Short mmCIF file of C-alpha atoms and ligand atoms in Angstrom, two decimals:
data_model
loop_
_atom_site.label_atom_id
_atom_site.label_comp_id
_atom_site.label_asym_id
_atom_site.label_seq_id
_atom_site.Cartn_x
_atom_site.Cartn_y
_atom_site.Cartn_z
CA MET Y 934 62.51 341.23 197.09
CA GLU Y 935 59.70 342.84 195.13
CA ARG Y 936 56.77 344.01 197.24
CA LYS Y 937 53.57 342.74 195.62
CA PRO Y 938 50.70 345.24 195.72
CA PHE Y 939 47.75 344.10 197.79
CA PHE Y 940 44.57 345.00 195.89
CA TYR Y 941 41.95 345.80 198.45
CA ASP Y 942 38.61 346.35 196.83
CA ILE Y 943 36.19 348.77 198.46
CA THR Y 944 33.41 348.74 195.84
CA LEU Y 945 30.95 347.01 198.15
CA ARG Y 946 31.55 349.55 200.91
CA ASP Y 947 32.75 352.97 199.72
CA GLY Y 948 31.33 352.40 196.24
CA ASN Y 949 28.02 351.15 197.54
CA GLN Y 950 27.59 353.89 200.13
CA ALA Y 951 27.60 356.53 197.39
CA LEU Y 952 25.04 354.88 195.11
CA LYS Y 953 21.62 356.38 194.60
CA LYS Y 954 20.26 352.91 195.19
CA PRO Y 955 22.66 350.84 197.30
CA TRP Y 956 22.90 347.18 196.31
CA ASN Y 957 20.81 344.48 197.95
CA LEU Y 958 22.22 341.19 199.15
CA GLU Y 959 21.75 339.41 195.84
CA GLU Y 960 23.52 342.20 193.97
CA LYS Y 961 26.33 342.35 196.51
CA GLU Y 962 26.84 338.60 196.17
CA LYS Y 963 27.13 338.93 192.39
CA ILE Y 964 29.80 341.60 192.78
CA PHE Y 965 31.53 339.68 195.53
CA ASN Y 966 31.83 336.66 193.22
CA THR Y 967 33.12 338.89 190.45
CA LEU Y 968 35.79 340.24 192.80
CA LEU Y 969 36.82 336.67 193.54
CA GLU Y 970 37.09 336.03 189.79
CA LEU Y 971 39.24 339.13 189.47
CA ASN Y 972 41.41 337.55 192.17
CA VAL Y 973 41.60 340.60 194.41
CA ASP Y 974 43.53 340.19 197.64
CA GLY Y 975 40.96 341.66 199.99
CA ILE Y 976 37.38 342.90 200.00
CA GLU Y 977 35.69 345.41 202.26
CA ILE Y 978 32.17 344.00 202.28
CA GLY Y 979 30.24 346.66 204.12
CA PHE Y 980 29.69 348.87 207.12
CA PRO Y 981 27.79 346.46 209.42
CA HIS Y 982 26.58 349.08 211.91
CA ALA Y 983 25.25 351.37 209.15
CA SER Y 984 22.11 349.37 208.39
CA ASN Y 985 20.55 346.03 208.96
CA MET Y 986 21.00 345.24 205.27
CA ASP Y 987 24.74 346.01 205.53
CA PHE Y 988 25.07 343.84 208.62
CA GLU Y 989 23.28 340.88 207.02
CA SER Y 990 25.08 341.13 203.73
CA THR Y 991 28.49 341.47 205.41
CA LYS Y 992 27.75 338.45 207.59
CA TYR Y 993 26.56 336.35 204.67
CA LEU Y 994 29.38 337.25 202.29
CA ALA Y 995 32.05 336.86 205.01
CA SER Y 996 30.84 333.30 205.44
CA LEU Y 997 31.37 332.68 201.71
CA ALA Y 998 34.87 334.14 201.55
CA PRO Y 999 37.52 331.62 200.50
CA LYS Y 1000 40.55 330.89 202.68
CA ASN Y 1001 42.95 333.19 200.83
CA ILE Y 1002 40.77 336.33 200.84
CA VAL Y 1003 40.82 338.98 203.54
CA VAL Y 1004 37.37 340.41 204.19
CA SER Y 1005 36.57 343.38 206.34
CA GLY Y 1006 33.77 345.45 207.71
CA LEU Y 1007 34.07 349.14 208.48
CA ALA Y 1008 33.51 350.48 211.99
CA ARG Y 1009 33.83 353.88 213.63
CA THR Y 1010 35.94 353.89 216.79
CA LYS Y 1011 32.79 353.19 218.77
CA LYS Y 1012 32.13 350.01 220.75
CA GLU Y 1013 28.76 349.34 219.10
CA ASP Y 1014 30.26 349.62 215.61
CA ILE Y 1015 33.17 347.35 216.48
CA ASP Y 1016 30.88 344.78 218.10
CA ASP Y 1017 28.61 344.63 215.06
CA CYS Y 1018 31.55 344.46 212.73
CA ASN Y 1019 33.11 341.62 214.69
CA LYS Y 1020 29.84 339.68 214.66
CA ALA Y 1021 29.40 340.23 210.93
CA ILE Y 1022 32.85 339.02 209.86
CA LEU Y 1023 33.21 336.23 212.41
CA GLU Y 1024 32.81 333.37 209.97
CA ALA Y 1025 35.45 334.51 207.51
CA TYR Y 1026 38.78 332.65 207.35
CA LYS Y 1027 40.65 335.96 207.27
CA PRO Y 1028 38.46 338.55 209.01
CA ARG Y 1029 39.47 342.15 209.43
CA ILE Y 1030 37.98 344.96 211.51
CA HIS Y 1031 38.61 348.25 209.76
CA THR Y 1032 38.15 351.10 212.18
CA PHE Y 1033 38.66 354.77 211.43
CA VAL Y 1034 38.58 358.26 212.80
CA THR Y 1035 39.92 361.59 211.67
CA LEU Y 1036 43.10 363.08 213.12
CA SER Y 1037 42.97 366.16 210.90
CA PRO Y 1038 43.04 369.47 212.81
CA PHE Y 1039 40.43 371.00 210.51
CA HIS Y 1040 38.01 368.11 210.88
CA LEU Y 1041 38.54 367.78 214.63
CA LYS Y 1042 37.79 371.46 215.13
CA TYR Y 1043 34.90 372.03 212.72
CA VAL Y 1044 33.21 368.65 212.45
CA LEU Y 1045 33.87 366.57 215.58
CA ASN Y 1046 34.48 369.55 217.85
CA LYS Y 1047 36.88 367.46 219.93
CA SER Y 1048 40.52 367.76 220.94
CA TYR Y 1049 43.24 365.77 219.22
CA GLU Y 1050 44.19 364.10 222.52
CA GLU Y 1051 40.66 362.91 223.20
CA VAL Y 1052 40.14 361.45 219.72
CA ALA Y 1053 43.59 359.83 219.57
CA LYS Y 1054 43.10 358.23 223.01
CA ASN Y 1055 39.73 356.90 221.94
CA ALA Y 1056 41.19 355.53 218.69
CA ILE Y 1057 43.90 353.64 220.60
CA GLU Y 1058 41.29 352.22 222.99
CA ALA Y 1059 39.05 351.24 220.08
CA VAL Y 1060 41.86 349.34 218.37
CA LYS Y 1061 42.73 347.63 221.66
CA TYR Y 1062 39.10 346.63 222.09
CA ALA Y 1063 38.77 345.38 218.50
CA ARG Y 1064 41.92 343.31 218.94
CA SER Y 1065 40.59 341.83 222.18
CA ILE Y 1066 37.34 340.57 220.64
CA LEU Y 1067 38.51 339.58 217.15
CA LYS Y 1068 39.63 336.01 216.65
CA LYS Y 1069 43.37 335.41 216.73
CA ASP Y 1070 44.04 335.16 213.03
CA GLY Y 1071 41.98 338.25 212.27
CA GLU Y 1072 43.56 341.66 211.58
CA ILE Y 1073 42.91 345.25 212.51
CA GLU Y 1074 43.15 348.06 209.97
CA PHE Y 1075 43.18 351.61 211.24
CA SER Y 1076 42.40 354.55 208.95
CA VAL Y 1077 43.31 358.15 209.63
CA GLU Y 1078 40.32 359.70 207.93
CA HIS Y 1079 41.37 362.94 206.18
CA PHE Y 1080 45.05 361.97 206.39
CA GLY Y 1081 45.63 364.30 203.41
CA ASP Y 1082 44.76 367.24 205.70
CA CYS Y 1083 47.28 366.20 208.37
CA ALA Y 1084 50.39 367.86 206.96
CA GLU Y 1085 50.54 370.39 209.81
CA ASN Y 1086 50.36 367.74 212.58
CA LEU Y 1087 52.03 364.83 210.80
CA ASP Y 1088 54.59 364.19 213.56
CA GLU Y 1089 51.82 363.99 216.12
CA VAL Y 1090 49.83 361.61 213.86
CA ILE Y 1091 52.89 359.36 213.45
CA LYS Y 1092 53.27 359.24 217.23
CA THR Y 1093 49.62 358.18 217.58
CA LEU Y 1094 49.96 355.60 214.82
CA LYS Y 1095 52.85 353.98 216.72
CA GLU Y 1096 50.54 353.61 219.72
CA ILE Y 1097 47.76 352.31 217.52
CA ILE Y 1098 50.16 349.66 216.24
CA LEU Y 1099 51.07 348.71 219.80
CA ALA Y 1100 47.32 348.42 220.47
CA GLY Y 1101 47.03 345.80 217.72
CA ALA Y 1102 46.63 347.37 214.28
CA THR Y 1103 48.83 345.88 211.57
CA ILE Y 1104 47.45 347.78 208.61
CA ILE Y 1105 47.65 351.57 208.62
CA ASN Y 1106 45.49 353.24 206.01
CA LEU Y 1107 46.27 356.84 204.98
CA PRO Y 1108 43.22 358.13 203.09
CA ASN Y 1109 43.05 361.22 200.98
CA THR Y 1110 39.41 361.55 201.98
CA VAL Y 1111 39.12 364.72 199.92
CA GLU Y 1112 41.65 365.30 197.17
CA ARG Y 1113 42.73 368.92 197.52
CA TYR Y 1114 46.43 369.18 196.71
CA ARG Y 1115 49.03 367.89 194.29
CA PRO Y 1116 49.89 364.18 194.38
CA LYS Y 1117 53.42 364.89 195.65
CA HIS Y 1118 52.00 366.56 198.75
CA LEU Y 1119 50.44 363.26 199.83
CA ILE Y 1120 53.23 361.04 198.50
CA ASP Y 1121 55.76 362.85 200.70
CA MET Y 1122 53.53 362.39 203.73
CA ILE Y 1123 53.02 358.68 202.99
CA GLU Y 1124 56.74 358.17 202.55
CA LYS Y 1125 57.41 359.85 205.87
CA VAL Y 1126 54.90 357.57 207.66
CA TYR Y 1127 56.28 354.49 205.90
CA LYS Y 1128 59.81 355.31 207.06
CA ALA Y 1129 58.71 356.01 210.61
CA LEU Y 1130 56.68 352.83 211.22
CA PRO Y 1131 57.94 349.27 211.77
CA LYS Y 1132 58.59 347.45 208.49
CA ASP Y 1133 56.11 344.64 209.21
CA ILE Y 1134 53.26 347.15 209.20
CA VAL Y 1135 51.29 347.34 205.96
CA ILE Y 1136 50.85 350.87 204.68
CA SER Y 1137 47.62 351.35 202.79
CA VAL Y 1138 46.30 354.19 200.64
CA HIS Y 1139 42.72 355.18 199.90
CA ASN Y 1140 42.47 358.11 197.55
CA HIS Y 1141 39.34 359.94 196.54
CA ASN Y 1142 39.30 361.51 193.12
CA ASP Y 1143 38.05 365.08 193.67
CA LEU Y 1144 40.69 366.58 191.38
CA GLY Y 1145 40.97 363.58 189.07
CA MET Y 1146 44.45 362.55 190.27
CA ALA Y 1147 43.61 359.59 192.52
CA THR Y 1148 45.09 357.02 190.15
CA ALA Y 1149 48.36 358.91 189.90
CA THR Y 1150 48.57 359.34 193.65
CA THR Y 1151 47.81 355.69 194.32
CA VAL Y 1152 50.31 354.43 191.78
CA GLU Y 1153 53.07 356.67 193.10
CA SER Y 1154 52.17 355.75 196.70
CA TYR Y 1155 53.10 352.17 195.89
CA PHE Y 1156 56.58 353.27 194.90
CA VAL Y 1157 57.16 355.06 198.21
CA GLY Y 1158 56.06 352.18 200.42
CA ALA Y 1159 52.30 351.65 200.27
CA THR Y 1160 51.46 347.99 199.73
CA GLN Y 1161 47.72 347.93 200.18
CA LEU Y 1162 45.90 349.91 197.48
CA GLU Y 1163 42.24 350.58 198.20
CA CYS Y 1164 40.40 350.87 194.90
CA CYS Y 1165 36.86 350.79 193.55
CA LEU Y 1166 35.59 349.13 190.40
CA ASN Y 1167 34.68 351.78 187.81
CA GLY Y 1168 36.03 354.40 190.23
CA LEU Y 1169 32.75 354.41 192.14
CA GLY Y 1170 32.57 356.10 195.53
CA GLU Y 1171 31.61 359.31 197.28
CA ARG Y 1172 31.50 362.46 195.08
CA CYS Y 1173 33.98 361.95 192.21
CA GLY Y 1174 34.65 358.47 193.44
CA ASN Y 1175 37.53 356.46 194.77
CA THR Y 1176 40.65 355.42 192.91
CA ASN Y 1177 39.78 353.52 189.76
CA PHE Y 1178 40.77 349.89 190.19
CA TYR Y 1179 41.54 349.13 186.54
CA GLU Y 1180 43.69 352.21 186.00
CA VAL Y 1181 45.93 351.47 188.97
CA ALA Y 1182 46.26 347.78 188.10
CA VAL Y 1183 47.15 348.52 184.48
CA ALA Y 1184 49.56 351.33 185.35
CA LEU Y 1185 51.42 349.01 187.72
CA HIS Y 1186 51.40 346.25 185.11
CA ASN Y 1187 52.84 348.64 182.51
CA ASN Y 1188 55.58 349.52 184.96
CA GLY Y 1189 56.56 345.90 185.45
CA ILE Y 1190 54.85 345.35 188.81
CA LYS Y 1191 53.25 341.94 189.19
CA THR Y 1192 49.87 341.54 190.84
CA ASN Y 1193 47.56 338.57 191.44
CA LEU Y 1194 44.76 340.06 189.34
CA ASN Y 1195 42.98 338.53 186.36
CA TYR Y 1196 43.27 341.48 184.03
CA ASN Y 1197 41.31 339.86 181.22
CA LYS Y 1198 38.12 340.16 183.29
CA PHE Y 1199 38.37 343.93 183.68
CA TYR Y 1200 36.30 345.02 180.72
CA GLU Y 1201 33.34 342.70 181.22
CA THR Y 1202 33.40 343.60 184.92
CA ALA Y 1203 33.31 347.30 184.12
CA ILE Y 1204 30.26 346.87 181.90
CA MET Y 1205 28.52 344.80 184.54
CA ILE Y 1206 29.25 347.29 187.32
CA SER Y 1207 28.06 350.17 185.19
CA GLU Y 1208 24.76 348.39 184.59
CA MET Y 1209 24.37 347.37 188.22
CA SER Y 1210 25.22 350.80 189.60
CA ASN Y 1211 23.36 352.81 186.99
CA VAL Y 1212 26.49 354.90 186.63
CA GLU Y 1213 27.49 355.28 183.01
CA ILE Y 1214 31.10 354.90 182.00
CA PRO Y 1215 32.11 358.22 180.41
CA GLU Y 1216 33.10 357.55 176.82
CA LYS Y 1217 36.52 359.13 177.39
CA SER Y 1218 37.14 357.07 180.52
CA PRO Y 1219 40.65 355.54 180.42
CA LEU Y 1220 40.80 351.88 179.37
CA ILE Y 1221 37.10 351.11 179.70
CA GLY Y 1222 35.40 354.07 177.99
CA LYS Y 1223 33.78 353.47 174.60
CA GLU Y 1224 36.28 355.87 173.04
CA ALA Y 1225 39.34 354.69 174.93
CA LEU Y 1226 40.70 352.83 171.93
CA ALA Y 1227 39.21 354.85 169.06
CA HIS Y 1228 41.32 356.72 166.52
CA ARG Y 1229 40.02 359.40 164.18
CA SER Y 1230 42.93 361.54 163.06
CA GLY Y 1231 44.78 360.33 160.00
CA ILE Y 1232 48.18 360.33 161.70
CA HIS Y 1233 46.93 358.37 164.70
CA GLN Y 1234 45.05 355.94 162.47
CA ASP Y 1235 48.16 355.28 160.45
CA GLY Y 1236 50.21 354.53 163.57
CA ALA Y 1237 47.44 352.52 165.17
CA ILE Y 1238 46.93 350.33 162.11
CA LYS Y 1239 50.66 349.75 161.62
CA THR Y 1240 50.99 348.54 165.22
CA LYS Y 1241 47.58 346.89 165.52
CA ASP Y 1242 48.67 343.41 166.59
CA MET Y 1243 51.70 344.46 168.57
CA GLN Y 1244 51.97 344.35 172.32
CA MET Y 1245 52.79 348.05 172.39
CA GLY Y 1246 50.65 350.25 170.19
CA ALA Y 1247 51.63 353.58 168.68
CA TYR Y 1248 48.55 355.24 170.12
CA ARG Y 1249 47.31 353.04 172.97
CA PRO Y 1250 48.69 352.21 176.42
CA ILE Y 1251 47.91 348.49 176.36
CA LYS Y 1252 47.06 345.64 174.06
CA PRO Y 1253 43.25 345.68 174.40
CA SER Y 1254 43.14 341.91 174.97
CA LEU Y 1255 44.96 342.49 178.28
CA ILE Y 1256 41.69 343.71 179.78
CA GLY Y 1257 39.43 341.51 177.67
CA ARG Y 1258 38.64 344.13 175.03
CA GLU Y 1259 39.32 341.98 171.97
CA ASN Y 1260 39.11 343.77 168.61
CA SER Y 1261 38.11 347.02 170.20
CA GLU Y 1262 40.72 349.32 168.70
CA GLN Y 1263 38.36 351.29 166.46
CA ILE Y 1264 39.08 353.37 163.42
CA GLY Y 1265 36.36 355.94 162.75
CA PHE Y 1266 36.26 358.07 159.59
CA THR Y 1267 35.78 361.83 159.90
CA SER Y 1268 37.05 364.83 157.97
CA GLN Y 1269 40.23 364.47 160.03
CA SER Y 1270 40.87 360.91 158.88
CA GLY Y 1271 42.83 359.57 155.94
CA LYS Y 1272 43.46 356.89 153.36
CA THR Y 1273 44.70 354.28 155.82
CA ALA Y 1274 41.36 354.41 157.62
CA ILE Y 1275 39.43 353.92 154.38
CA PHE Y 1276 41.63 351.02 153.40
CA ASP Y 1277 41.34 349.43 156.85
CA ILE Y 1278 37.58 349.88 157.20
CA ILE Y 1279 36.64 348.79 153.67
CA SER Y 1280 39.00 345.82 153.55
CA GLY Y 1281 38.01 344.96 157.14
CA ALA Y 1282 34.42 344.68 155.89
CA ASN Y 1283 35.72 342.26 153.21
CA TYR Y 1284 35.39 344.52 150.18
CA PRO Y 1285 38.17 344.63 147.60
CA ILE Y 1286 40.25 347.79 147.72
CA THR Y 1287 43.86 348.74 147.10
CA MET Y 1288 45.76 351.53 148.81
CA GLN Y 1289 45.87 353.35 145.47
CA GLU Y 1290 42.09 353.31 145.33
CA ALA Y 1291 41.88 354.42 148.96
CA ILE Y 1292 44.10 357.40 148.15
CA ARG Y 1293 41.97 358.29 145.13
CA ILE Y 1294 38.63 358.14 146.93
CA THR Y 1295 39.75 359.80 150.19
CA PRO Y 1296 38.71 363.35 149.08
CA TYR Y 1297 35.13 362.16 148.45
CA PHE Y 1298 34.97 360.64 151.92
CA LYS Y 1299 36.39 363.77 153.52
CA GLN Y 1300 33.94 365.96 151.66
CA LYS Y 1301 31.01 363.92 152.91
CA ALA Y 1302 32.38 363.71 156.46
CA GLU Y 1303 32.81 367.49 156.55
CA LEU Y 1304 29.05 367.74 156.09
CA VAL Y 1305 27.79 364.94 158.31
CA GLY Y 1306 30.59 364.13 160.78
CA GLU Y 1307 31.75 360.58 161.38
CA LEU Y 1308 30.65 358.17 158.63
CA ASN Y 1309 29.15 354.90 159.71
CA LEU Y 1310 30.02 351.64 157.97
CA ASP Y 1311 26.94 351.67 155.70
CA GLU Y 1312 27.68 355.21 154.57
CA MET Y 1313 31.28 354.29 153.89
CA ILE Y 1314 30.36 351.23 151.86
CA LYS Y 1315 27.86 353.21 149.82
CA LEU Y 1316 30.46 355.87 149.09
CA TYR Y 1317 32.99 353.20 148.26
CA PHE Y 1318 30.65 351.73 145.64
CA ASP Y 1319 29.83 355.16 144.26
CA THR Y 1320 33.48 356.10 143.91
CA VAL Y 1321 35.04 352.77 142.98
CA PHE Y 1322 32.33 351.03 140.93
CA ASN Y 1323 30.57 354.08 139.41
CA VAL Y 1324 33.32 356.58 138.82
CA ASN Y 1325 31.90 359.93 137.70
CA GLY Y 1326 33.77 361.88 135.07
CA PRO Y 1327 33.56 363.15 131.51
CA PHE Y 1328 32.97 359.70 129.96
CA LYS Y 1329 29.48 358.23 130.07
CA LEU Y 1330 28.79 354.76 128.75
CA ILE Y 1331 25.43 354.62 126.95
CA ALA Y 1332 25.44 351.13 125.33
CA PHE Y 1333 27.72 348.39 124.17
CA ASN Y 1334 26.13 345.78 121.93
CA GLU Y 1335 27.37 342.75 120.08
CA LEU Y 1336 26.18 343.05 116.45
CA SER Y 1337 27.55 339.74 115.21
CA LYS Y 1338 30.40 337.50 116.30
CA ASP Y 1339 33.34 339.78 117.31
CA ASN Y 1340 31.53 342.89 115.97
CA TYR Y 1341 30.39 345.44 118.52
CA ARG Y 1342 28.87 348.90 118.67
CA LEU Y 1343 29.86 351.34 121.43
CA ASN Y 1344 27.69 354.37 122.27
CA PHE Y 1345 29.08 356.86 124.73
CA GLU Y 1346 29.20 360.51 125.63
CA TYR Y 1347 32.30 362.57 126.28
CA ASN Y 1348 31.97 366.17 127.39
CA ASN Y 1349 28.39 366.29 126.10
CA LYS Y 1350 29.35 364.95 122.66
CA LEU Y 1351 27.77 361.66 121.52
CA TYR Y 1352 29.85 358.92 119.90
CA GLU Y 1353 28.69 355.79 118.08
CA ILE Y 1354 31.52 353.55 116.91
CA GLU Y 1355 31.57 350.04 115.52
CA SER Y 1356 34.62 347.86 115.91
CA THR Y 1357 35.79 344.31 115.45
CA GLY Y 1358 37.93 342.87 118.21
CA ASN Y 1359 39.15 339.77 119.82
CA GLY Y 1360 36.40 339.69 122.44
CA PRO Y 1361 34.47 342.58 124.04
CA VAL Y 1362 37.36 344.17 125.94
CA ASP Y 1363 39.49 344.33 122.85
CA ALA Y 1364 36.56 345.64 120.76
CA CYS Y 1365 35.70 348.34 123.26
CA LEU Y 1366 39.30 349.54 123.52
CA LEU Y 1367 39.56 349.60 119.69
CA ALA Y 1368 36.36 351.63 119.43
CA LEU Y 1369 37.72 354.13 121.97
CA LYS Y 1370 41.00 354.31 120.05
CA GLN Y 1371 39.05 355.09 116.86
CA ALA Y 1372 37.34 357.90 118.77
CA GLY Y 1373 40.74 359.26 119.85
CA PHE Y 1374 40.83 357.90 123.41
CA GLU Y 1375 43.51 355.27 123.29
CA GLN Y 1376 44.09 353.40 126.56
CA LYS Y 1377 46.99 351.15 127.41
CA LEU Y 1378 45.60 348.06 129.10
CA LEU Y 1379 48.12 346.08 131.11
CA HIS Y 1380 45.91 343.18 132.06
CA TYR Y 1381 42.50 342.40 133.46
CA GLU Y 1382 40.92 339.93 135.82
CA GLN Y 1383 37.49 338.55 136.27
CA LYS Y 1384 36.35 337.83 139.81
CA ALA Y 1385 33.14 336.82 141.47
CA LEU Y 1386 31.90 339.38 143.97
CA ASP Y 1387 30.20 337.97 147.00
CA GLU Y 1388 26.44 338.06 146.33
CA ASP Y 1389 25.70 339.60 149.69
CA LYS Y 1390 27.86 342.60 148.95
CA LEU Y 1391 25.51 344.02 146.35
CA GLY Y 1392 22.20 342.63 147.38
CA SER Y 1393 20.67 339.72 145.54
CA GLY Y 1394 22.08 337.98 142.47
CA ALA Y 1395 25.55 336.77 141.53
CA TYR Y 1396 27.83 339.55 140.36
CA ALA Y 1397 30.88 339.46 138.15
CA MET Y 1398 33.59 341.92 138.97
CA SER Y 1399 36.08 343.11 136.37
CA VAL Y 1400 39.37 344.50 137.54
CA ILE Y 1401 41.28 346.28 134.84
CA TYR Y 1402 44.82 347.59 135.10
CA PHE Y 1403 45.73 350.51 132.83
CA GLU Y 1404 48.90 352.45 132.40
CA ASP Y 1405 48.58 356.22 132.45
CA LYS Y 1406 50.76 358.64 130.51
CA ASN Y 1407 53.26 358.75 133.37
CA LYS Y 1408 53.53 354.96 133.24
CA ASN Y 1409 51.64 354.57 136.53
CA GLN Y 1410 49.43 351.57 136.91
CA ILE Y 1411 45.78 352.50 137.46
CA ILE Y 1412 43.23 350.05 138.70
CA ALA Y 1413 39.56 350.25 137.72
CA ARG Y 1414 36.70 348.01 138.78
CA ALA Y 1415 33.11 347.43 137.85
CA CYS Y 1416 30.54 344.79 138.45
CA ASP Y 1417 27.47 343.57 136.70
CA THR Y 1418 25.45 340.40 136.33
CA SER Y 1419 26.92 340.17 132.81
CA THR Y 1420 30.68 339.71 132.51
CA GLN Y 1421 30.74 341.62 129.25
CA LYS Y 1422 28.99 344.64 130.77
CA ALA Y 1423 31.26 344.53 133.81
CA ASN Y 1424 34.30 344.68 131.52
CA VAL Y 1425 33.06 347.68 129.55
CA LYS Y 1426 31.93 349.52 132.65
CA ALA Y 1427 35.38 348.97 134.19
CA ILE Y 1428 37.00 350.47 131.08
CA PHE Y 1429 34.80 353.58 131.43
CA ASN Y 1430 35.54 353.79 135.16
CA GLY Y 1431 39.22 353.65 134.23
CA LEU Y 1432 38.78 356.45 131.68
CA ASN Y 1433 37.09 358.63 134.25
CA ILE Y 1434 39.76 357.89 136.87
CA LEU Y 1435 42.44 358.90 134.40
CA ASN Y 1436 40.55 362.05 133.47
CA SER Y 1437 39.07 363.18 136.76
CA ASN Y 1438 40.26 366.21 138.65
CA ILE Y 1439 40.62 364.50 141.98
O1 KIV C 1447 37.53 358.22 202.57
C1 KIV C 1447 37.77 357.78 203.71
O2 KIV C 1447 38.48 358.38 204.49
C2 KIV C 1447 37.18 356.51 204.07
C3 KIV C 1447 37.61 355.91 205.33
C4 KIV C 1447 36.47 355.38 206.09
C5 KIV C 1447 38.64 354.87 205.07
O3 KIV C 1447 36.40 355.95 203.31
ZN1 ZN C 1448 36.57 356.75 201.28
#
C-alpha cells in the first residue's frame, strides 16, 4: 500500500519565530485558514510557553481546528513548557504536544553543557509526563534537535528513541536543524532509524535550508521511510528557512505520489505569505518566483511555445495551472531571443503577423534589444509597426494621385533619383504597379486583401489595412502590409513596403 505523505505545516511556529515582526493573532488566523484551504494534514500553531501572544493564539486557533486536522504546540522537555502547551491545545479535536531536545554530542557539550545520559533521561520523563496529562486521543511528537549532527552516536540515539516511544511518543521527528552535509548523509541516518523503530511509529523530517538542499533532502527522506514532512510556506524559518512547502509537494506530485493538498492554491498563498511576512520571493525562486516560468533564449522560447498547452512543457517542470499560475509562462524578448518570441508576443497582443514577417523583422528587434535589454510590449509593438508597416529601404513613396478616372500619377524616389510617372490602370493597385513597371521596377503581384485594422491598434480613427502578396525572383511569396485611413493610400504604401522588403539587405 502506498504511504501517503503527511504534510505538517510549521509556518506559524518555525516560520513565525524567525520573522522580524512575528504575526499577531489576527494574522495567524488568516494563515491558519489558508492552511486549511490548502488541506494540510497538520499544523504547528505556536510555541505556547514562548510568549503570552503565542499561548493565546495557539489556544484560540486550536479551538477552531476542524476534526480532521492535527494541531500542535511546541514545548521544550520542561514541565512548564509541557503544561502550557497542553493547556493551549486542549480544545483541539486532534491535539499534539511536540516536545524536543538535542541529542547531538556537539550541542550537548558546547551549548547545554550536560551529559547525554542526563538529557536522554529527562527527555523520556518529559514524554511520559506529556502523555500523562494529554487527553487520550492526543499525540506526542518527539524531536531530536540537531539530529543531523548525531551520526557519531546514532546507535545510542536509536536506543533512546525506543524508550521515548515506550514513554508515549508516536511521532519521531529527525530535524536537520542546521544543514551542513550532503543530503545522502541524512537520508542514510533516517533510513537507519526508520528500519530500527516499530512500523506503527511515524517518522518525520524537518530540514533547514542552510545549504539550499532542504527540498531535496525532504523529498528523498519520504522515499526511505519518512511520512511526516515538516515544511514552511515560502520556505520561511530560521536563517535560510525551513523546507519549502510548495517545492516538496510538487516534486512528490511529479513523482506520482498522491497527497491531500490543494495545489491550485499554492501561488496565491505564496503571494499572500510574502506580503504578510515582508519577505520577498526571490525572482528565481522555484515555482513561485516571478521568473520561474519565463523564457528568454530563442531555443527555450521555441520549445516553450510548441509545448505551451501541454501537461509537460519542454522547459518547465509543471503545467502552471497546477499551482494556480494561469497564463504565467512568459516569453520576454532580448538579444538572445528569436523569431518565435516575436511571433508569439505580437500575435498574442492581437496584431497581424506571419512567421515570415517575424523572421524578417527579428534582426531589428535584436539590434534594439542589444542596446536596451529586454523589450517591453509597447517597445515591441512600436518596432513592429516601424518594421512591418513602414519598411525602410531604397524606395520612397512621395505621392500617388488620381488625375481622372483610372488615370494616376506616381511620384517616388529610388536611390536618391526622383521619378514621376503617369499610368492608366484598372484601379489604383493596377495603375501603381504599371507605373513602377514603366520605371523599370516590375513586381509580380499574386493577390491582395483589404482588412479593417482594429481602431485601438493605431490610436483614433478607423484604419484600412492592405495585405499584398508578391512573388520574388526566387518564386518565394512575400507579404507586405500598410495601413491608412484611405484604402487607396494603404494599397500604394503596401506596394512600396513590398518593394523595400524585396530590396532590403536584411
Ligand atoms: O529545527 C529544529 O530542530 C526545530 C525543532 C524544534 C523541531 O525547529
Ligand atoms: Zn526548525
